[in-house]
Coordinates of C-alpha atoms (C1' of nucleotides) in Angstrom, one line a residue:
Chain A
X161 CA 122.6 142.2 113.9
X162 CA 124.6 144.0 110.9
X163 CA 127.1 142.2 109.5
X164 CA 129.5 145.0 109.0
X165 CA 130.8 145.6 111.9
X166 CA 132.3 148.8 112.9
X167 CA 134.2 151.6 111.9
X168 CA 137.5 152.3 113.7
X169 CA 138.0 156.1 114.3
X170 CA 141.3 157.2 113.0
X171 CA 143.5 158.0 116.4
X172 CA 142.8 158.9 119.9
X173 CA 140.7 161.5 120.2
X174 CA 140.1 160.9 124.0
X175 CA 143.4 161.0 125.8
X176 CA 143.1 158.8 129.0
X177 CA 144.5 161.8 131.0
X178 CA 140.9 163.0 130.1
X179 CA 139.2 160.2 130.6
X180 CA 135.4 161.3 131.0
X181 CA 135.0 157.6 133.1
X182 CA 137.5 157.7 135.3
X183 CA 136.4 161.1 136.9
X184 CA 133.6 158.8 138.5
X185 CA 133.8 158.3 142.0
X186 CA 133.3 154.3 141.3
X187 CA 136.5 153.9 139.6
X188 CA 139.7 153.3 141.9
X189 CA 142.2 156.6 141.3
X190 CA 145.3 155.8 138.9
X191 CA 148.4 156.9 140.1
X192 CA 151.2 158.8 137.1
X193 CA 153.1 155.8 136.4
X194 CA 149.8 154.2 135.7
X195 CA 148.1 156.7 133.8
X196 CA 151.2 156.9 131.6
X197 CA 151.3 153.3 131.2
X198 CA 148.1 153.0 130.1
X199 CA 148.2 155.6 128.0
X200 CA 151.1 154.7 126.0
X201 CA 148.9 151.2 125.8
X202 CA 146.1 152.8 124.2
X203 CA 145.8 152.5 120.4
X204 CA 142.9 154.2 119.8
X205 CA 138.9 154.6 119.9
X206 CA 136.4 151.9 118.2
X207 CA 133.1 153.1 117.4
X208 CA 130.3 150.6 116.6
X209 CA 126.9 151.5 115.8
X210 CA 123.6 149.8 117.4
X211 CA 123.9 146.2 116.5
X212 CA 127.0 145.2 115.3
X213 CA 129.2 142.4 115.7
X214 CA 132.2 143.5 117.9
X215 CA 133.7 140.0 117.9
X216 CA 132.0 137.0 116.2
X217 CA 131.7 133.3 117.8
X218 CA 134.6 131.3 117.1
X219 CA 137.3 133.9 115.5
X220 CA 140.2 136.0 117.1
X221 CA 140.4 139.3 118.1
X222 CA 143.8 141.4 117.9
X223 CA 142.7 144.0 120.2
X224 CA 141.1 143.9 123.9
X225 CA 138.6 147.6 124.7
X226 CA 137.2 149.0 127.5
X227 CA 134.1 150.3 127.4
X228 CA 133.5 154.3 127.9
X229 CA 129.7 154.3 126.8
X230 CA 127.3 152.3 125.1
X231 CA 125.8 149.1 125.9
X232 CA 126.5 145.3 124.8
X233 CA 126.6 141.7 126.1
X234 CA 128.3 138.5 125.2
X235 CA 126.7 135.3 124.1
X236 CA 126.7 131.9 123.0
X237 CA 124.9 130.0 120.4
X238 CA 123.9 126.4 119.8
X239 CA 124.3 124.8 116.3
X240 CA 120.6 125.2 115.9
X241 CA 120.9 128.6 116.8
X242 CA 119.0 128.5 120.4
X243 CA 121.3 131.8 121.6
X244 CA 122.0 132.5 125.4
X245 CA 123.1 136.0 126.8
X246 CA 125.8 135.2 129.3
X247 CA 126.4 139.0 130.5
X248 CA 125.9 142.6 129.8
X249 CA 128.2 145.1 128.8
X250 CA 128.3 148.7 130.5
X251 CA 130.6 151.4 130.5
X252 CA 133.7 150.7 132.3
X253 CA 133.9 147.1 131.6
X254 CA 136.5 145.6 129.7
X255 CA 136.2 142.7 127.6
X256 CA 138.1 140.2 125.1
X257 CA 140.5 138.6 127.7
X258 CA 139.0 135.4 126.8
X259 CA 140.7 136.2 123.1
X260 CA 143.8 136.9 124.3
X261 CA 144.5 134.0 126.8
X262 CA 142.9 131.3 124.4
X263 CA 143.4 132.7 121.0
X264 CA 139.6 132.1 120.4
X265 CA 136.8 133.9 121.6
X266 CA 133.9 130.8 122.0
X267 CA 131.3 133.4 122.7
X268 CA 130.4 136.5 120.4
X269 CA 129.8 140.7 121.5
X270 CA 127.5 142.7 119.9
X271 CA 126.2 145.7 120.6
X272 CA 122.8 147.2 121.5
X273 CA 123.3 151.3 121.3
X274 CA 126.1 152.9 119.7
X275 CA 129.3 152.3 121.6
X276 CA 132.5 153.6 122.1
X277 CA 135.3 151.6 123.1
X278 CA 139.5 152.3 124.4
X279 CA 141.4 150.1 122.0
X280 CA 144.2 148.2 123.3
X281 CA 146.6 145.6 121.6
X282 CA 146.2 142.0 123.2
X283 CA 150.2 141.4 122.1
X284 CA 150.6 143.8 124.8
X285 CA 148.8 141.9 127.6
X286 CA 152.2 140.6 129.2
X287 CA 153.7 144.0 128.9
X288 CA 151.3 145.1 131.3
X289 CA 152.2 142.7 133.8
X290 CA 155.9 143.4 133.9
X291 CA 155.6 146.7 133.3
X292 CA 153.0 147.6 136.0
X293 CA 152.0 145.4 138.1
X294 CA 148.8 146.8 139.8
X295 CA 147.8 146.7 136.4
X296 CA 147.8 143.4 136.3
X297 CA 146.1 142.5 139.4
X298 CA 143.6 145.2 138.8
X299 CA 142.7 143.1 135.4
X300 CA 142.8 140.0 137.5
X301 CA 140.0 141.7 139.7
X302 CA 137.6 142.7 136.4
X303 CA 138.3 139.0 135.5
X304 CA 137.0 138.0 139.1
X305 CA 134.4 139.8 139.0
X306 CA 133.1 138.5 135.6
X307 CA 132.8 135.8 137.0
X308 CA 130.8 136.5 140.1
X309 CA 128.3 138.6 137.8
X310 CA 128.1 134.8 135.7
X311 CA 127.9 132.8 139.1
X312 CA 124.8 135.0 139.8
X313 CA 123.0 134.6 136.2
X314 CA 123.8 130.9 136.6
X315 CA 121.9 130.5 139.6
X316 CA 119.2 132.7 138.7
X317 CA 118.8 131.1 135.5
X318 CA 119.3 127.1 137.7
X319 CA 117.2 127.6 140.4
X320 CA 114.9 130.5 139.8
X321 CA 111.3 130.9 138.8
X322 CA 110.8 132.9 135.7
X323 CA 109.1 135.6 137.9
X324 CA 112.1 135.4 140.5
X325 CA 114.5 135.7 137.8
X326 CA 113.0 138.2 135.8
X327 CA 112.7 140.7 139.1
X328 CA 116.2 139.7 139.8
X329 CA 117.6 140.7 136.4
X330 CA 115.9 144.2 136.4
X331 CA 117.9 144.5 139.9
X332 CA 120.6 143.5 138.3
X333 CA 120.0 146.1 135.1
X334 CA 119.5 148.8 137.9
X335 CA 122.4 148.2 139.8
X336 CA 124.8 147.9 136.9
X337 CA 123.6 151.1 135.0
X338 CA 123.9 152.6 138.8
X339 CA 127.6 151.6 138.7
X340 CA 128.2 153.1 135.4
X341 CA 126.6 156.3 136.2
X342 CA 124.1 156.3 133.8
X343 CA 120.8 156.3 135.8
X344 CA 118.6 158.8 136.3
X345 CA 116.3 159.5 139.3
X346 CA 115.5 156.0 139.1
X347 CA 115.2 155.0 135.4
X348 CA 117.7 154.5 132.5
X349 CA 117.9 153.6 129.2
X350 CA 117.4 149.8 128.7
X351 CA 117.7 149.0 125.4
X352 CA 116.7 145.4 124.7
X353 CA 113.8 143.8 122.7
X354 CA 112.1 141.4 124.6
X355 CA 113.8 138.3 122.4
X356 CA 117.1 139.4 124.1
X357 CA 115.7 139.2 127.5
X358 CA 114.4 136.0 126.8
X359 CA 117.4 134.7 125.8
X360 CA 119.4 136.5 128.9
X361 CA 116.6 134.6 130.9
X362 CA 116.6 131.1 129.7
X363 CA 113.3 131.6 128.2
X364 CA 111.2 131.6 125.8
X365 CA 109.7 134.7 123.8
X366 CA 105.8 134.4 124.4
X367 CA 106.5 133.3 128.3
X368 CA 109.0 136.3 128.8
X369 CA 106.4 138.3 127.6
X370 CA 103.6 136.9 129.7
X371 CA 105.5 137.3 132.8
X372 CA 106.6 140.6 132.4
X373 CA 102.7 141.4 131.9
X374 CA 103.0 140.0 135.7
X375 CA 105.7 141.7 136.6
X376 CA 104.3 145.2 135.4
X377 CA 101.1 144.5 137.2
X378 CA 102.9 144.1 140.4
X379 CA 103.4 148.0 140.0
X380 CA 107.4 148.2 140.9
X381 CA 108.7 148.6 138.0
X382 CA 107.6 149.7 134.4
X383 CA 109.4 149.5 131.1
X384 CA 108.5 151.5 128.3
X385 CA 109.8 153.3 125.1
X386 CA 113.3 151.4 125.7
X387 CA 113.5 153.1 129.3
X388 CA 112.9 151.4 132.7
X389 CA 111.8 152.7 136.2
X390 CA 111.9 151.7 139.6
X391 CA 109.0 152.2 141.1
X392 CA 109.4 149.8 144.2
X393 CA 112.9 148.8 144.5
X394 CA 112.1 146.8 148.0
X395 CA 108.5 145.1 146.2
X396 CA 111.4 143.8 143.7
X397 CA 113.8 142.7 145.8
X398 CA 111.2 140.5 147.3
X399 CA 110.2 139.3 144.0
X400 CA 113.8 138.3 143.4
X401 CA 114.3 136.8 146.7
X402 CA 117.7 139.2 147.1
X403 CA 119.1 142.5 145.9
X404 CA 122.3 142.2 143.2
X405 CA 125.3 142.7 145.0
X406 CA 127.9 145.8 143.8
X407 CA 130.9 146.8 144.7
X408 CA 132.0 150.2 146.2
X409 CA 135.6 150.7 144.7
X410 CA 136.5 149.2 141.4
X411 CA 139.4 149.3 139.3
X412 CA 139.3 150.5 135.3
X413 CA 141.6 149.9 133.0
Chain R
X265 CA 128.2 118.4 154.3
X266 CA 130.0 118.3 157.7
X267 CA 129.8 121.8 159.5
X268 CA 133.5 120.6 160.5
X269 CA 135.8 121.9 157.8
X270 CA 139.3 120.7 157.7
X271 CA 142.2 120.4 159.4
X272 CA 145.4 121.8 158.2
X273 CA 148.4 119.9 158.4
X274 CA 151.4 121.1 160.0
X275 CA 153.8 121.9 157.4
X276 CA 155.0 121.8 154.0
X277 CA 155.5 117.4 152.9
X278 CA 155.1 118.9 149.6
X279 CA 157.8 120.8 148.3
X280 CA 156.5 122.8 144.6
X281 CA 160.2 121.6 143.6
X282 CA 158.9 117.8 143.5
X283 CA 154.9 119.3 142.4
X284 CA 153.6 116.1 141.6
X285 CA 151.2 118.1 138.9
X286 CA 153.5 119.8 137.2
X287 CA 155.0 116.1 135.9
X288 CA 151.6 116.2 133.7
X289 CA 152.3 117.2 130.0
X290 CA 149.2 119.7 130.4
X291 CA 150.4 122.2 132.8
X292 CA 153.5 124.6 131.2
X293 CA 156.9 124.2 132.9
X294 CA 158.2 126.8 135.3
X295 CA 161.3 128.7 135.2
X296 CA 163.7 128.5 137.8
X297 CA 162.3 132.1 139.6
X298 CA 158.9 131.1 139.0
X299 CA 159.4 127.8 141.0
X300 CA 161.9 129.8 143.3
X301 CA 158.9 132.1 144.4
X302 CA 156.1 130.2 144.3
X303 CA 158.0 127.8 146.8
X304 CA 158.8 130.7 149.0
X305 CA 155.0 131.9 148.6
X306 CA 153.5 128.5 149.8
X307 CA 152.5 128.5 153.5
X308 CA 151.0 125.0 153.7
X309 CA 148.8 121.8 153.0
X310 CA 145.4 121.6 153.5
X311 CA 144.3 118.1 154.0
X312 CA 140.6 117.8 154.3
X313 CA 138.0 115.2 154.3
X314 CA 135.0 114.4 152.3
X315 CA 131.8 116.3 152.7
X316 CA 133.8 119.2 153.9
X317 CA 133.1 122.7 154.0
X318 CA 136.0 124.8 152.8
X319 CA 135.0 128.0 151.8
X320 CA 131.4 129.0 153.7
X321 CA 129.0 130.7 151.5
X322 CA 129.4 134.9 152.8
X323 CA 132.6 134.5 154.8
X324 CA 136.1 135.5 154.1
X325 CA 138.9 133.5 153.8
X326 CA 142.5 133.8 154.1
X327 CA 143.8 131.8 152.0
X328 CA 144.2 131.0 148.0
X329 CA 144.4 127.5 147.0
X330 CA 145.9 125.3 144.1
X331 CA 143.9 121.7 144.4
X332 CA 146.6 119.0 144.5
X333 CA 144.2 115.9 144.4
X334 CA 140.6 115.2 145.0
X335 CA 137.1 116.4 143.7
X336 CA 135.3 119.5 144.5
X337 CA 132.3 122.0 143.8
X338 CA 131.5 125.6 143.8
X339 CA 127.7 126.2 144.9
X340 CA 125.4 129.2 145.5
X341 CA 121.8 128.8 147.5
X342 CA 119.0 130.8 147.8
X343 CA 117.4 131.5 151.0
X344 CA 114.7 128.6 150.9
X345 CA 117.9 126.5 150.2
X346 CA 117.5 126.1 146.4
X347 CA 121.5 124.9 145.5
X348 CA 123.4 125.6 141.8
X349 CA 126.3 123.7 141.8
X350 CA 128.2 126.8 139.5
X351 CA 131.7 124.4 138.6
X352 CA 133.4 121.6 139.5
X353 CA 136.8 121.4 141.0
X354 CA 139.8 119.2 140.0
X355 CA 143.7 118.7 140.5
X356 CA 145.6 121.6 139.3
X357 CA 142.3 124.3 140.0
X358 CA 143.1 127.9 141.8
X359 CA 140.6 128.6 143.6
X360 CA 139.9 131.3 146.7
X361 CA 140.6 134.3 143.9
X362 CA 137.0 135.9 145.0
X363 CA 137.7 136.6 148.4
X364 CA 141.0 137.8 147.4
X365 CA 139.6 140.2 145.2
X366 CA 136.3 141.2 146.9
X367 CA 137.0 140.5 150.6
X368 CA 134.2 138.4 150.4
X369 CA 133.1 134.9 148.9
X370 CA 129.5 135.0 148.0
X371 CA 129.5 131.4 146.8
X372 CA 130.1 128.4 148.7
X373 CA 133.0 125.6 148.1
X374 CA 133.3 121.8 149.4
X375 CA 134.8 118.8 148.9
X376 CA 133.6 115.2 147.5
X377 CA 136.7 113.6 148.1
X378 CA 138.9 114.1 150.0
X379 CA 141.4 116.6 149.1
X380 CA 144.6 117.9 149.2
X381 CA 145.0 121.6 149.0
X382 CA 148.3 124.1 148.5
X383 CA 147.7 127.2 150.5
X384 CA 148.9 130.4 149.7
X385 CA 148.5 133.6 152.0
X386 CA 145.8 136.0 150.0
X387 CA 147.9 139.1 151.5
X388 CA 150.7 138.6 149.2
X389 CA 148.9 138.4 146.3
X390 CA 149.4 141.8 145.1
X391 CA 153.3 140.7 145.8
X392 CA 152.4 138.3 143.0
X393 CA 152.1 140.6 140.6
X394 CA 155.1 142.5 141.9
X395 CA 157.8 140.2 142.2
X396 CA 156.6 137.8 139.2
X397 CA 154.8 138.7 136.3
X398 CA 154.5 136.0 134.7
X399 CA 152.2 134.2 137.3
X400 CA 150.1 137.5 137.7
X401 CA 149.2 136.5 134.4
X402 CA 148.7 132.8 134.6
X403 CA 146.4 134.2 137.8
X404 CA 144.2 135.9 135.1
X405 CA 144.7 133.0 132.7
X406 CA 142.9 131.2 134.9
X407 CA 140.6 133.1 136.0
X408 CA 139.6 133.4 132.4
X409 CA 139.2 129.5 132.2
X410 CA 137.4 130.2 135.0
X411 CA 135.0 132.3 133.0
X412 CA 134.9 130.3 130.1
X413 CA 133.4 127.5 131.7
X414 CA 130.9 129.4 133.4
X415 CA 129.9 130.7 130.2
X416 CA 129.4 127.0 128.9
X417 CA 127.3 126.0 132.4
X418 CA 125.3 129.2 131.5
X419 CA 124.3 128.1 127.9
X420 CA 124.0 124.7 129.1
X421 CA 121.3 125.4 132.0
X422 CA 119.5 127.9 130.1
X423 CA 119.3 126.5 126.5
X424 CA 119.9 123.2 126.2
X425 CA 117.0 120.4 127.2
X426 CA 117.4 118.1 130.2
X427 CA 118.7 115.5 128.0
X428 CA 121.5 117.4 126.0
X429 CA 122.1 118.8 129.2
X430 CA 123.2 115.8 130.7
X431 CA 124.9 114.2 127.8
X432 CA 127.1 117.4 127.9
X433 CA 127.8 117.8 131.5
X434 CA 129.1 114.4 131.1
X435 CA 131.1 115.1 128.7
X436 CA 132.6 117.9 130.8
X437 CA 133.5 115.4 133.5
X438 CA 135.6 113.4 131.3
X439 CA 137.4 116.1 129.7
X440 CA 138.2 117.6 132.9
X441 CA 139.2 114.3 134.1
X442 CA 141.1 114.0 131.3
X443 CA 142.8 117.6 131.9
X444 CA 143.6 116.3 135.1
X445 CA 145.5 113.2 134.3
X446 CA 142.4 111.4 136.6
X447 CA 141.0 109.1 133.8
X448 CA 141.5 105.7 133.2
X449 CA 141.1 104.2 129.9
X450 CA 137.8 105.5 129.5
X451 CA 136.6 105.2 132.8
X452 CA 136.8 107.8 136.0
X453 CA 135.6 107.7 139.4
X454 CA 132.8 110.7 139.7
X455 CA 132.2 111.1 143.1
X456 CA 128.8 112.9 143.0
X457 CA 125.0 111.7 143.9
X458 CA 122.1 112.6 142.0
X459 CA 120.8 115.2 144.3
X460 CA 124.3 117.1 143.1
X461 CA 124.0 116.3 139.6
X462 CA 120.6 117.8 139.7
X463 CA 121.6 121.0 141.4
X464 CA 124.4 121.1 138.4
X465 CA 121.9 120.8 135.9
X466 CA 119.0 122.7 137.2
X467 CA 116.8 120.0 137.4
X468 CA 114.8 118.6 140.1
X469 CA 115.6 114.9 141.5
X470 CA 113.3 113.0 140.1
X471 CA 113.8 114.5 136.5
X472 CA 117.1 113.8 136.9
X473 CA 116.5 110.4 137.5
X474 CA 114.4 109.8 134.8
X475 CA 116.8 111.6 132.1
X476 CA 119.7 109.6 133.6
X477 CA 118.1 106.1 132.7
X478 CA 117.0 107.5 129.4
X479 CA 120.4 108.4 128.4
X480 CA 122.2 105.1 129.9
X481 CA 119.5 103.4 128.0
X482 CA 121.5 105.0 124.8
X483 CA 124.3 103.0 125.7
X484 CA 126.5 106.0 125.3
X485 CA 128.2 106.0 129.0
X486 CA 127.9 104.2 132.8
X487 CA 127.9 105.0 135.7
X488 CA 127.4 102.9 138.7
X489 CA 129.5 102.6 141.9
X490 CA 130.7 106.0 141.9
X491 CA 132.6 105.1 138.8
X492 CA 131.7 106.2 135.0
X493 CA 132.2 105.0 131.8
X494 CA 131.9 106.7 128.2
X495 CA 131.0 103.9 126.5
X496 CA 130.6 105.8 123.2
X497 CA 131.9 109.6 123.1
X498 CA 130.8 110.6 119.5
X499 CA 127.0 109.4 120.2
X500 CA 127.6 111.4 123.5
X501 CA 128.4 114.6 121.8
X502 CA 125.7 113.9 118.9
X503 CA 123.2 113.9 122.0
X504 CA 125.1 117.3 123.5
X505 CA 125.3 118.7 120.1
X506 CA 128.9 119.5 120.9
X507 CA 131.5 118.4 122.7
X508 CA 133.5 119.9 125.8
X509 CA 136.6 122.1 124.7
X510 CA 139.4 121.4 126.5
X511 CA 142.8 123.1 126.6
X512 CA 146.1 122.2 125.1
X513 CA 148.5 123.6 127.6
X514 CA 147.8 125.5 130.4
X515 CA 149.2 126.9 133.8
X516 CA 148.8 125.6 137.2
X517 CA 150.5 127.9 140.1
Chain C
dC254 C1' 120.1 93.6 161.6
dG255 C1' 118.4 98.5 161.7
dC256 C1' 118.7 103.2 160.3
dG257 C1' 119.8 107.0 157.2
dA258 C1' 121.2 108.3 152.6
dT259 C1' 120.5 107.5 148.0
dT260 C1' 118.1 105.7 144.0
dT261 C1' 113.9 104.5 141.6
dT262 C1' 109.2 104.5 140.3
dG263 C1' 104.2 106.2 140.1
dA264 C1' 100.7 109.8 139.7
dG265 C1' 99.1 114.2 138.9
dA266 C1' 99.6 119.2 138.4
dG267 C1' 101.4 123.2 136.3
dC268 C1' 104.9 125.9 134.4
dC269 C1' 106.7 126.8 130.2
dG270 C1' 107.4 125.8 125.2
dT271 C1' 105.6 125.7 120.5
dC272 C1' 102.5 127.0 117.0
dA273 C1' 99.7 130.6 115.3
dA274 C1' 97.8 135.0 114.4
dG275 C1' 96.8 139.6 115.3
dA276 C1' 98.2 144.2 117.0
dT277 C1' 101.4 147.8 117.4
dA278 C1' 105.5 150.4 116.3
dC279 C1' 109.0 151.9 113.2
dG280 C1' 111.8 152.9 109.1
dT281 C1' 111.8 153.6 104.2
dG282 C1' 110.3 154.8 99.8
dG283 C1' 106.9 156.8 96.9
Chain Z
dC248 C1' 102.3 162.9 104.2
dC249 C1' 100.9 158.3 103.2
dA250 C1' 101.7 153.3 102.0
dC251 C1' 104.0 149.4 103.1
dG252 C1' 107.3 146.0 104.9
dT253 C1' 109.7 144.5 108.8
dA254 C1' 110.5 144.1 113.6
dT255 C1' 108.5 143.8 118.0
dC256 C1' 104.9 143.0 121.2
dT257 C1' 100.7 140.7 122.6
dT258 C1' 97.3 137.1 123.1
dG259 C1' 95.1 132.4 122.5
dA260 C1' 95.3 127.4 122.4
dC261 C1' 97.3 123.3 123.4
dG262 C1' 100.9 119.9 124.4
dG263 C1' 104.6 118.2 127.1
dC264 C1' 108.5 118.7 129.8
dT265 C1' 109.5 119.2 134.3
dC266 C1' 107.9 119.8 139.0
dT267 C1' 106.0 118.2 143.5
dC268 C1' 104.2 114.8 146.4
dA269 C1' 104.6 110.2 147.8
dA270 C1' 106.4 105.7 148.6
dA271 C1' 109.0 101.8 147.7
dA272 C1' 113.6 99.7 146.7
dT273 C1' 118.4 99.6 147.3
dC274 C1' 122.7 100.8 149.3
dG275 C1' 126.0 102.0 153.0
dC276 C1' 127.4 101.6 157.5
dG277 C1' 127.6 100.7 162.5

DNA sequence: CGCGATTTTGAGAGCCGTCAAGATACGTGG
DNA sequence: CCACGTATCTTGACGGCTCTCAAAATCGCG
């Protein structure tokens, strides 16, 4: 975790008329007036290398992003400094609404790759309500869905066995990346040290490591070199107990 | 939990012009068009008893609802019937914004009082947005609180020890309580049993048990007869290792 | 007064945490 | 290209927190 923490590219050098995301199929189609909107909203491009801070526990942010690559999560910290993962950031997802509605972000983001992200100003936030309302709602609906991603860690995390919840959290890792467009046959990048799954997990180091050595013996899925496979998607749905749930359509912002 | 759910009353005894929320200090005052819309946007009450089922676990709904009086919970089970209980719900809640957004609830809701509910038609809630801005936003305001607590449940369940965790889910109950003008003095009527607070904490039963007589035998809170008492709130949060954060003002549609 | 729901207590097992140390991988400087 | 320090991964040993099974006690209600 580097202290510094980014390095704000001067201007915009991706105009959202070009938006390389919003060509996916996942993404809900803008019409002009929103496209316009949003790109008069824009303020520029933050780039952030592997590990940095993007907002810290406990302080304000002035700006909210959207992701268009790289990967993150969120997380909270006890005083002792016991550390919980609350949610992972993909492309496509935006994130610092908790800043702007509270003044104070009570959770910290840092990054895992390099990451780019759309910078908007939160002073703005009510402008986009009254100046485009499907804008609004459409934020609403990445808020709602924040929270049914946190409803789902909450009761893997609750009521789930270590094994249950690790198989579920690959599922999850899969689905996501499969959203964002970034897998592959079936593997993708997933850059995390085994500390961080533990802490996504609720567990400790030494007993994430042992049941992933149980997991990998299972033979459906193998992680190596920072990139993860599917080798038996249904073998790991039954591990889990269920598949993670995704949605077809979804707006972007 | 009665497979019955509810029985709506006929009209509106109600009006949002004589709210008997909006009195409280804590919720932010409406404008004349805010209160002019939201009383045109209100379809009903929804009066239902305790035990009751009001959203079903995978089943749509039709309605949004702002929670008047009376205590609630959001669950989600597995298929062997493992429970979380994911967050509480109070006077002055939104709730139903899932199946608004995704057509679909994937989590359960039901009463523990009984309670009265505002309903709202979910097919005008894009009108929201459209006709008043300002309470798009509170929508997402909310929905952010919404998130925020979640995040808290989520460090909670997966860091915290049995103990802390119950100190602290304590305290949530009184702040909450507090939020919602519900407390008296320092005491409040929690209308849960054990089995619940277990499938809040993550625990089993028994270990609940146990950890609850350890931590009345601390002399920091009560809690018999369906009513509790914080008996000591700073050696409550020194067992949490932080109290609850609460909001100062907030919005309440 | 009797039955079901809830709370409490006991006993034993095991999942999971902590402590510890070694192995492997990786980046940096010589 | 090699040496070395750091981060990460792996494995062993052991303790204890938490689970399950079981049953008794208490409460709520008709």
């Amino acid at each position: 975790m580097t202290a510094v923490a980014a390095r704000k590219s001067g201007g915009i050098s991706i105009p959202c008329t070009a938006c390389p995301l919003r060509k996916l199929s996942r993404f809900r189609e803008f019409n002009a007036e929103e496209l316009a909107f949003v790109l008069e909203l824009k303020r520029g491009e933050l780039s952030v290398e592997r590990g940095a801070a993007i907002v810290m526990e406990k302080s304000a942010s002035p700006h909210l992003y959207t992701v268009l690559s790289g990967w993150g999560f969120r997380y909270k910290t006890l005083a002792d400094g016991r550390r919980q993962i609350l949610n992972y950031i993909l492309p496509g997802d935006f994130v610092g609404l908790q800043t702007s509605v509270f003044e104070m972000m009570d959770h910290g983001i840092e990054s895992l790759t390099e990451m780019l992200l759309c910078v908007f100003p939160r002073d703005r936030l009510l402008d986009v309500y009254r100046r485009c309302p499907s804008l609004g709602f459409d934020i609403t609906w990445l808020a709602a869905r924040q929270e049914r991603l946190l409803d789902d860690n909450l009761l893997s995390v609750g009521r789930r066995t270590a094994r249950e919840r690790m198989a579920f959290i690959f599922l999850y890792f899969y689905r996501r990346a499969e959203e964002a467009g970034i897998v592959q046959g079936r593997k993708l990048r997933l850059p995390i040290t085994q500390q961080q799954l533990a802490d996504t997990l609720g567990l400790s180091l030494v007993h994430t490591n042992r049941t992933l050595g149980k997991l990998r013996a299972t033979g459906s899925i193998r992680w190596t070199d920072g990139t993860m496979e599917i080798v038996d998607v249904d073998r790991l749905i039954a591990i889990a107990g269920s598949d993670f749930a995704t949605d077809q359509v979804r707006p972007f912002i």
